[in-house]
XYZ file of N, CA and C in Angstrom:
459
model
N -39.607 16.459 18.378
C -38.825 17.487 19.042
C -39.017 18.808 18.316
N -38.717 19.840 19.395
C -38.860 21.517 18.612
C -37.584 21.713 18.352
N -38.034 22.385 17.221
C -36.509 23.220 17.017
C -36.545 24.492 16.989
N -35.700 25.479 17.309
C -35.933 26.895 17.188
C -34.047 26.977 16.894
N -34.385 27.839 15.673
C -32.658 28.174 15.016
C -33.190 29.580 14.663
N -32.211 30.607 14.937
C -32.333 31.899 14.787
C -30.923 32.173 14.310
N -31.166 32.920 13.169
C -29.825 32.933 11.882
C -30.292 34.641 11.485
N -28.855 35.228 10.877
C -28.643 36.229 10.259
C -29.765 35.836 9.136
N -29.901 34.778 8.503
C -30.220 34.366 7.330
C -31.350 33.701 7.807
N -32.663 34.057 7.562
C -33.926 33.318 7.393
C -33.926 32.102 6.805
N -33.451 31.876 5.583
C -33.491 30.667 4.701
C -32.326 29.856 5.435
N -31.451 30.470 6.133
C -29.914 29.172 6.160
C -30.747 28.534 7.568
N -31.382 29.834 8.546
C -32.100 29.158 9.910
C -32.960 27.917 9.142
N -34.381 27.937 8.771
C -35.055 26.979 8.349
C -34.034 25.772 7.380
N -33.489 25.905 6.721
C -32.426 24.986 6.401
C -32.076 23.904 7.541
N -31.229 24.488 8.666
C -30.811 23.976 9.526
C -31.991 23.523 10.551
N -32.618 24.178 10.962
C -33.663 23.452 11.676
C -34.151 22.380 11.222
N -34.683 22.257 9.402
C -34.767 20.957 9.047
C -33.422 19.661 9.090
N -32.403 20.062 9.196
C -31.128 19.077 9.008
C -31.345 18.802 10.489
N -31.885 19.129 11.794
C -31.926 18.852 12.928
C -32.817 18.300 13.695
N -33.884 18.043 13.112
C -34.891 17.238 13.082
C -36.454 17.689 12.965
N -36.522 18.474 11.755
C -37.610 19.527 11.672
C -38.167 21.033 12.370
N -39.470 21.044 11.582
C -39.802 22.602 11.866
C -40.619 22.395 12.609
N -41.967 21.540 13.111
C -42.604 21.515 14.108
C -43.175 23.024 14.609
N -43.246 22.518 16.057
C -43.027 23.993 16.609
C -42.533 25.252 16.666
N -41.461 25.069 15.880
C -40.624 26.442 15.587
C -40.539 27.039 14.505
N -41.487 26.663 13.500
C -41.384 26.819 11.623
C -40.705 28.120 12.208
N -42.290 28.979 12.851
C -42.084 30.906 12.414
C -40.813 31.477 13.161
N -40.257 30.546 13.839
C -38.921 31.313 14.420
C -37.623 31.418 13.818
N -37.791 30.703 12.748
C -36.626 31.402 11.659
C -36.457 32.833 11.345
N -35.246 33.231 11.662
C -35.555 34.610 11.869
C -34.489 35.398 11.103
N -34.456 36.367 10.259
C -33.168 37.505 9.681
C -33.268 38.481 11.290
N -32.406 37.753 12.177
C -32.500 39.113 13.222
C -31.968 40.289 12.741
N -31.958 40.897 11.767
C -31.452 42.150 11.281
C -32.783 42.489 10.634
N -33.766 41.797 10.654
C -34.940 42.495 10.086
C -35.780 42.605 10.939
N -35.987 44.204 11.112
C -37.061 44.398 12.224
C -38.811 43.621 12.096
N -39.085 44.026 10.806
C -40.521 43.008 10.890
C -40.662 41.423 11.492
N -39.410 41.032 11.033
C -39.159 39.050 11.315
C -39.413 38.994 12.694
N -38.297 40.193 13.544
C -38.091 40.005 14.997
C -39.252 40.088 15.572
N -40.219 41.453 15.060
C -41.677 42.134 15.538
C -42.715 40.039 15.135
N -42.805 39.837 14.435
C -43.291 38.517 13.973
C -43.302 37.437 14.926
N -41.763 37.339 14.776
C -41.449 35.907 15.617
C -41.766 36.497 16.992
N -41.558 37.700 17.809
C -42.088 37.882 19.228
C -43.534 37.205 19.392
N -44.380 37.709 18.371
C -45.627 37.721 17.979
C -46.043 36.082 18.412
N -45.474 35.364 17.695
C -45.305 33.604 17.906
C -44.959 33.363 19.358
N -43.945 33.788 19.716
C -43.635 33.231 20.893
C -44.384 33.623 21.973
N -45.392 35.276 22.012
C -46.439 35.353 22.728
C -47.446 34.445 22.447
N -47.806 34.049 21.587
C -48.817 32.956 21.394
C -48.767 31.360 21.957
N -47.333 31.231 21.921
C -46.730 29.772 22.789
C -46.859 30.326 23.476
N -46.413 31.215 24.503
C -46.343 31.413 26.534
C -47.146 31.778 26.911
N -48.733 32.320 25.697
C -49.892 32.857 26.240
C -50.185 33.644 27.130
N -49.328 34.976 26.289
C -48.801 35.910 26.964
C -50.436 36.735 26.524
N -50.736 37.894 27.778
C -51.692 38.873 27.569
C -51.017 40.270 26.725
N -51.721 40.875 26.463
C -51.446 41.882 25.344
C -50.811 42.963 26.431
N -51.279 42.956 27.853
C -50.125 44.082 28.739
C -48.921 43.567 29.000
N -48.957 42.057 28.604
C -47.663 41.346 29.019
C -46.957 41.652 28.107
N -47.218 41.551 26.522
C -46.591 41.674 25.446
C -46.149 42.796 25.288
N -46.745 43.885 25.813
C -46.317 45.781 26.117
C -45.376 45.577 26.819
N -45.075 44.660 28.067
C -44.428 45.223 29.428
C -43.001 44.770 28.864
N -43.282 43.301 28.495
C -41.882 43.195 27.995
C -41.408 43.855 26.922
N -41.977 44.437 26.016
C -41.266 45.246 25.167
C -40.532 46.321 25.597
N -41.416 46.862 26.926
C -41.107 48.243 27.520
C -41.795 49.123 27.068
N -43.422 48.654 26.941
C -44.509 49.185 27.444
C -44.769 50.518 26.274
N -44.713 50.074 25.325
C -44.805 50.927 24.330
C -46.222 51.451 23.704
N -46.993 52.675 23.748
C -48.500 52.934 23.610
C -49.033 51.884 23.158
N -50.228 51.644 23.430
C -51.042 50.857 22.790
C -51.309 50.769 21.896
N -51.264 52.405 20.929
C -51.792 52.189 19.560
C -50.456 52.168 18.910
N -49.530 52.031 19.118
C -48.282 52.210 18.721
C -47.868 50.432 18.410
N -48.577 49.430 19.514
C -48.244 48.177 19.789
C -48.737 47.332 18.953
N -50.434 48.424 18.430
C -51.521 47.376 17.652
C -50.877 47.629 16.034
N -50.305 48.756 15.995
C -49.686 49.366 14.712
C -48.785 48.495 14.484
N -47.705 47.895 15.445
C -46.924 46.899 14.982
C -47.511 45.542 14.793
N -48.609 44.859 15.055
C -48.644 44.055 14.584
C -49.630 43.797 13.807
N -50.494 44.693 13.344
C -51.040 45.112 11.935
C -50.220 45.057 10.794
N -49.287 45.347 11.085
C -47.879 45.699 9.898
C -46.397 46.061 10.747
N -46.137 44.664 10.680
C -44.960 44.267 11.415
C -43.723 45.289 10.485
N -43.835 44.876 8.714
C -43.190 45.405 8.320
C -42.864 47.139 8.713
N -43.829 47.769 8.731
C -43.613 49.092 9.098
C -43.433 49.541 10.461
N -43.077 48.736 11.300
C -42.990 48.678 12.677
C -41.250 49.780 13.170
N -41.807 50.928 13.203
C -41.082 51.336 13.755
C -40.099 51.228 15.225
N -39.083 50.468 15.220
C -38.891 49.745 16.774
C -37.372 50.838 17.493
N -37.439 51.316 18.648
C -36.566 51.708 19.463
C -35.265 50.948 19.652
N -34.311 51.412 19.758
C -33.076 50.512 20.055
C -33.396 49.708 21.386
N -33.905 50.124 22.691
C -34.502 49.622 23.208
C -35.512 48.180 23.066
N -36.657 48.411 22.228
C -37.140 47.402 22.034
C -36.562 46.036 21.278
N -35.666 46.942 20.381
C -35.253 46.099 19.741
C -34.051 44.773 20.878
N -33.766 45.723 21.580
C -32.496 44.785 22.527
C -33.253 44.157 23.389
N -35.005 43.991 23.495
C -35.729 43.469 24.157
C -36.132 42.470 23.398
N -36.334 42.909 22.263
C -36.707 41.543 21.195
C -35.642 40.195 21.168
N -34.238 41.446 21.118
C -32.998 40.685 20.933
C -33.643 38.788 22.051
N -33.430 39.776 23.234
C -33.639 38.102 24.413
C -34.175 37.898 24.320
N -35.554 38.416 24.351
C -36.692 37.504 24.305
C -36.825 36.289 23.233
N -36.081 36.614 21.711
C -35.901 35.484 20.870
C -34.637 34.503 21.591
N -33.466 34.918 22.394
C -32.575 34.294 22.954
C -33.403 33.839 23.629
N -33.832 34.068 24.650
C -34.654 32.915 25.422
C -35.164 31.947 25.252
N -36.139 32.101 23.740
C -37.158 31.346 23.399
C -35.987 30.377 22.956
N -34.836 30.515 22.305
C -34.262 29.402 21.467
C -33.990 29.164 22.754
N -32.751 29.271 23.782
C -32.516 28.316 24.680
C -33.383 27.519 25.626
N -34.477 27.526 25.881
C -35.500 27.169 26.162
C -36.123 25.453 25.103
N -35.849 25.910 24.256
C -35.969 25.095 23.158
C -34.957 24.095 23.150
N -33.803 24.559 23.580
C -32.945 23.967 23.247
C -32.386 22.801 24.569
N -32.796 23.356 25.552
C -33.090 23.190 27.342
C -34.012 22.164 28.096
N -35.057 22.181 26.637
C -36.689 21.317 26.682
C -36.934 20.503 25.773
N -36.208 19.883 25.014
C -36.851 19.857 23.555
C -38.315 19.505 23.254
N -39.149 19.541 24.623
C -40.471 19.126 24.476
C -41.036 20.808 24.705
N -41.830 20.809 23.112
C -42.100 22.448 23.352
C -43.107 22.604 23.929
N -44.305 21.675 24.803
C -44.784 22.329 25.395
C -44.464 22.682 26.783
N -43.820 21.909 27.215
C -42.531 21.846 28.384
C -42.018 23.336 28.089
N -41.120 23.568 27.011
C -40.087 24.320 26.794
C -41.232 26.039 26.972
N -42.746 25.771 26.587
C -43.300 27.135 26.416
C -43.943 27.046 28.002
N -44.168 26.186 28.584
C -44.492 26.275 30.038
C -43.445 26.596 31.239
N -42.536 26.251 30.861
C -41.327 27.024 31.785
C -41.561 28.352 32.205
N -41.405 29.311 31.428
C -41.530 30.799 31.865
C -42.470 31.119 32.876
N -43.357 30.119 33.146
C -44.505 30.402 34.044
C -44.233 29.836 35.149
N -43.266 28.737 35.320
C -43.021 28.110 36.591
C -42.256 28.558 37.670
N -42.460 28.308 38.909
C -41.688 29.029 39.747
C -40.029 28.448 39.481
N -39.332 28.962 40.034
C -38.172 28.641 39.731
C -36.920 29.166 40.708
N -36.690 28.404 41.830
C -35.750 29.127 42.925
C -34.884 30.117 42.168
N -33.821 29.532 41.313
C -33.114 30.540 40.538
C -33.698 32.235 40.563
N -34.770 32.458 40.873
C -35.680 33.620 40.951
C -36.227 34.143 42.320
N -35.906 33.205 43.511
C -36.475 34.086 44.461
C -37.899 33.081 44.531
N -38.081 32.006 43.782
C -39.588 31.164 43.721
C -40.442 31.689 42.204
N -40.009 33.210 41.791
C -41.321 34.005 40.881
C -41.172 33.058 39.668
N -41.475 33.146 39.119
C -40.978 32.456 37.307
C -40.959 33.493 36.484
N -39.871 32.884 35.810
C -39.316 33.629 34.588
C -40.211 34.750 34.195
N -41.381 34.361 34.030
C -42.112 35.364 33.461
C -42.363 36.641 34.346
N -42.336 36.236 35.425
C -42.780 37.318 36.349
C -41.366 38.140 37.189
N -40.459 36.963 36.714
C -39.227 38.499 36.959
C -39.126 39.188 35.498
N -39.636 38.727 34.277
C -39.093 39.694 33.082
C -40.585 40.748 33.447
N -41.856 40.461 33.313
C -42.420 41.734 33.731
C -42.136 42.420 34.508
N -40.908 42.387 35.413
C -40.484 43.553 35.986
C -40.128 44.548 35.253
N -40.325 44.888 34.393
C -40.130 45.903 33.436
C -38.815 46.217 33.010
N -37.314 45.813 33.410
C -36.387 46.794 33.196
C -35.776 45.207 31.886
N -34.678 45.699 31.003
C -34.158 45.190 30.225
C -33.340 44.352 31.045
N -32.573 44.481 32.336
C -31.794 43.706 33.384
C -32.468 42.357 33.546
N -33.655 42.687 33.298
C -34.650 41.726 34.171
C -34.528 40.200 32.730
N -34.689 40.825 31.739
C -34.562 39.777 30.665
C -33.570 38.910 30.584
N -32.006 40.243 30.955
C -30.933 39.846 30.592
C -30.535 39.043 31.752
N -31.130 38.713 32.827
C -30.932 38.126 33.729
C -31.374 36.537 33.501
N -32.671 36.216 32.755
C -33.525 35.023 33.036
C -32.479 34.607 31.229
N -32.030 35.440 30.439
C -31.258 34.921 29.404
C -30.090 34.546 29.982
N -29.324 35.627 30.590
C -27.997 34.717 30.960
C -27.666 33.322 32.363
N -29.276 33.273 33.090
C -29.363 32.012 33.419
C -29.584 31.160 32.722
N -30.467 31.126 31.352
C -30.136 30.413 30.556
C -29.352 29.576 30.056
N -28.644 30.600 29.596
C -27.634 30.540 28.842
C -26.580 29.671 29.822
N -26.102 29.645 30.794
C -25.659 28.957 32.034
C -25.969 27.461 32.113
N -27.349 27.522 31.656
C -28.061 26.469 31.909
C -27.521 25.184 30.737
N -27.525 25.920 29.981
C -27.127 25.212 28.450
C -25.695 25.063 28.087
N -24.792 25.302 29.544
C -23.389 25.563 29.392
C -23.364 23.926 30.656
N -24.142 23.646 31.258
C -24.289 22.646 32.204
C -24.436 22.814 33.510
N -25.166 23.863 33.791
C -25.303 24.709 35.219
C -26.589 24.189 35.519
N -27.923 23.715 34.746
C -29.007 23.566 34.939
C -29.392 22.942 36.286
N -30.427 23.611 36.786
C -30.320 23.651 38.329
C -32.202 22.990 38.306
């Protein structure tokens, strides 16, 4: 099984992910969400599970220059991030954990976003969050989140 735990605390997340049945799939998603490089990082990972394209990885951020995009992940640490992006990072790591948490089979759990999904009109997840607006995230998170409350449809 995957685990994905996202903590104030980097070390207390990986802690707990191991007390829950390992790191597997989710080592790099231990996360200090108060540290912008971790968040810039772990996005980084989770584009690599959903095999996301590099305009995909712009769009959901909210489409931030290109050389501005390659700059962040050259050096996550110096990654200058927008309040904006940052509240884009915010879900997009919410997602990824409930997803995780929704699937515990992560390749299941990283193939979702691509599937159609009535909840959407038929599009999948992925293709209502490239709609570009932050609504659009906060929408496929707080179905989520629904989902994991016992709504799962």
């Amino acid at each position: 099984a995957a685990v994905a735990v996202l903590d104030v605390d980097g070390m207390a997340a990986e802690a707990a992910a191991k007390a829950v049945g390992g790191l597997g799939h989710a080592l790099g998603l231990a996360c200090d969400v108060t540290d912008r490089a971790q968040m810039r990082s772990a996005f980084a990972r989770i584009a690599e599970h959903w095999g996301l394209a590099i305009d995909e990885q712009r769009r959901l951020l909210g489409e931030p220059p290109r050389s501005t995009f390659f700059a962040w992940r050259k050096s996550p640490a110096h990654a200058a991030l927008t309040r904006d992006t940052l509240e884009r990072l915010s879900l997009l790591l919410g997602i990824y954990k409930a997803l995780q948490i929704l699937l515990p089979d992560a390749d299941a759990a990283d193939a979702w976003v691509k599937k159609p999904n009535s909840a959407f009109g038929g599009s999948s997840a992925l293709a209502l969050m490239l709609g570009g607006n932050v609504a659009d995230l906060l929408r496929v998170r707080r179905w989520l989140d629904a989902a994991r409350g016992g709504g799962w449809s």
